[in-house]
GROMACS .gro file of C-alpha atoms in nm:
model
  116
    1MET     CA    1  15.814   6.192  10.055
    2ASP     CA    2  15.690   5.865   9.920
    3THR     CA    3  15.341   5.776   9.801
    4LEU     CA    4  15.222   5.629  10.131
    5ASP     CA    5  15.300   5.948  10.322
    6THR     CA    6  15.128   6.158  10.059
    7ASN     CA    7  14.809   5.952  10.083
    8LEU     CA    8  14.811   5.971  10.461
    9ASP     CA    9  14.864   6.347  10.458
   10ALA     CA   10  14.580   6.392  10.211
   11ASN     CA   11  14.345   6.193  10.435
   12VAL     CA   12  14.444   6.394  10.741
   13LEU     CA   13  14.398   6.726  10.565
   14ASN     CA   14  14.069   6.628  10.401
   15PRO     CA   15  13.861   6.421  10.641
   16PRO     CA   16  13.567   6.234  10.487
   17GLN     CA   17  13.251   6.435  10.452
   18ARG     CA   18  12.969   6.352  10.689
   19HIS     CA   19  12.615   6.319  10.570
   20ALA     CA   20  12.368   6.574  10.693
   21LYS     CA   21  12.152   6.438  10.972
   22ALA     CA   22  11.780   6.412  10.919
   23LYS     CA   23  11.566   6.658  11.104
   24ARG     CA   24  11.410   6.534  11.423
   25GLY     CA   25  11.053   6.426  11.382
   26SER     CA   26  11.082   6.359  11.012
   27VAL     CA   27  11.001   5.999  10.930
   28SER     CA   28  11.045   5.862  10.583
   29PHE     CA   29  10.799   5.638  10.403
   30THR     CA   30  11.052   5.353  10.414
   31GLN     CA   31  11.077   5.376  10.793
   32ILE     CA   32  10.700   5.363  10.825
   33VAL     CA   33  10.682   5.054  10.603
   34VAL     CA   34  10.963   4.884  10.798
   35TYR     CA   35  10.796   4.959  11.133
   36LEU     CA   36  10.459   4.835  11.009
   37MET     CA   37  10.620   4.513  10.887
   38LEU     CA   38  10.798   4.466  11.221
   39ILE     CA   39  10.477   4.527  11.415
   40GLY     CA   40  10.287   4.288  11.187
   41GLY     CA   41  10.554   4.021  11.229
   42SER     CA   42  10.550   4.069  11.606
   43VAL     CA   43  10.174   4.023  11.617
   44VAL     CA   44  10.194   3.710  11.402
   45MET     CA   45  10.461   3.565  11.633
   46ILE     CA   46  10.285   3.650  11.962
   47ILE     CA   47   9.932   3.530  11.871
   48PRO     CA   48  10.008   3.155  11.907
   49PHE     CA   49  10.164   3.214  12.249
   50ILE     CA   50   9.862   3.413  12.368
   51TRP     CA   51   9.628   3.146  12.229
   52MET     CA   52   9.826   2.872  12.409
   53VAL     CA   53   9.810   3.050  12.745
   54SER     CA   54   9.442   3.132  12.697
   55THR     CA   55   9.358   2.772  12.609
   56SER     CA   56   9.554   2.638  12.905
   57LEU     CA   57   9.331   2.835  13.140
   58LYS     CA   58   8.998   2.724  12.988
   59ILE     CA   59   8.772   2.443  13.103
   60ASP     CA   60   8.723   2.145  12.868
   61GLN     CA   61   8.377   2.254  12.751
   62GLU     CA   62   8.513   2.590  12.649
   63ILE     CA   63   8.814   2.442  12.468
   64PHE     CA   64   8.607   2.201  12.261
   65GLY     CA   65   8.304   2.430  12.223
   66GLN     CA   66   8.174   2.575  11.898
   67THR     CA   67   8.273   2.936  11.969
   68LEU     CA   68   8.629   3.062  11.987
   69ARG     CA   69   8.702   3.291  12.278
   70TRP     CA   70   9.030   3.459  12.354
   71ILE     CA   71   8.954   3.518  12.721
   72PRO     CA   72   8.819   3.224  12.923
   73SER     CA   73   8.487   3.277  13.100
   74GLN     CA   74   8.637   3.117  13.410
   75PHE     CA   75   9.006   3.064  13.474
   76ASP     CA   76   9.090   2.701  13.552
   77PHE     CA   77   9.440   2.668  13.697
   78ALA     CA   78   9.370   2.302  13.777
   79ASN     CA   79   9.480   2.220  13.422
   80TYR     CA   80   9.838   2.289  13.527
   81SER     CA   81   9.823   2.065  13.833
   82ASP     CA   82   9.662   1.793  13.620
   83ALA     CA   83   9.938   1.821  13.360
   84PHE     CA   84  10.216   1.810  13.618
   85GLY     CA   85  10.048   1.526  13.807
   86SER     CA   86   9.964   1.303  13.511
   87ILE     CA   87  10.327   1.269  13.404
   88ASN     CA   88  10.645   1.259  13.605
   89MET     CA   89  10.735   1.622  13.546
   90GLY     CA   90  11.013   1.620  13.803
   91ARG     CA   91  11.196   1.344  13.615
   92LEU     CA   92  11.145   1.520  13.282
   93PHE     CA   93  11.280   1.844  13.429
   94TRP     CA   94  11.583   1.657  13.569
   95ASN     CA   95  11.655   1.494  13.231
   96THR     CA   96  11.633   1.828  13.053
   97SER     CA   97  11.861   1.992  13.309
   98VAL     CA   98  12.126   1.719  13.278
   99VAL     CA   99  12.128   1.736  12.898
  100THR     CA  100  12.145   2.116  12.905
  101VAL     CA  101  12.432   2.129  13.156
  102ILE     CA  102  12.634   1.871  12.961
  103ASP     CA  103  12.570   2.054  12.634
  104VAL     CA  104  12.667   2.395  12.773
  105ALA     CA  105  12.983   2.253  12.934
  106ALA     CA  106  13.083   2.086  12.606
  107GLN     CA  107  13.015   2.407  12.411
  108ILE     CA  108  13.233   2.609  12.651
  109LEU     CA  109  13.512   2.351  12.648
  110PHE     CA  110  13.529   2.304  12.272
  111GLY     CA  111  13.463   2.672  12.201
  112ALA     CA  112  13.752   2.772  12.427
  113MET     CA  113  13.981   2.518  12.262
  114ALA     CA  114  13.879   2.634  11.915
  115GLY     CA  115  13.924   2.999  12.007
  116TYR     CA  116  14.263   2.945  12.163
   0.00000   0.00000   0.00000
């Protein structure tokens, strides 16, 4: 029997030891710190989005007022129609769609060629 067979037989006879699983419900200090950091990072990332949506629904006096409010006193959805009406949003959407479709098609084409 050569060396390779001996090593294989030894691995078959002695499988690697498995680590004991942690008990259910036990949470380590490291896990708590990691979860707190993830929650904190999530809050930091979501706050600008919430502020943007909140501001888009406010009237001008409330946006430029002295007090900061998270929830508008009255919801003004006319801001969206004003934004879409003041610029040619249809044309901008079309331009974005064309660029995106061309980019995705090129990525698929060149990615397939590179992978093959």
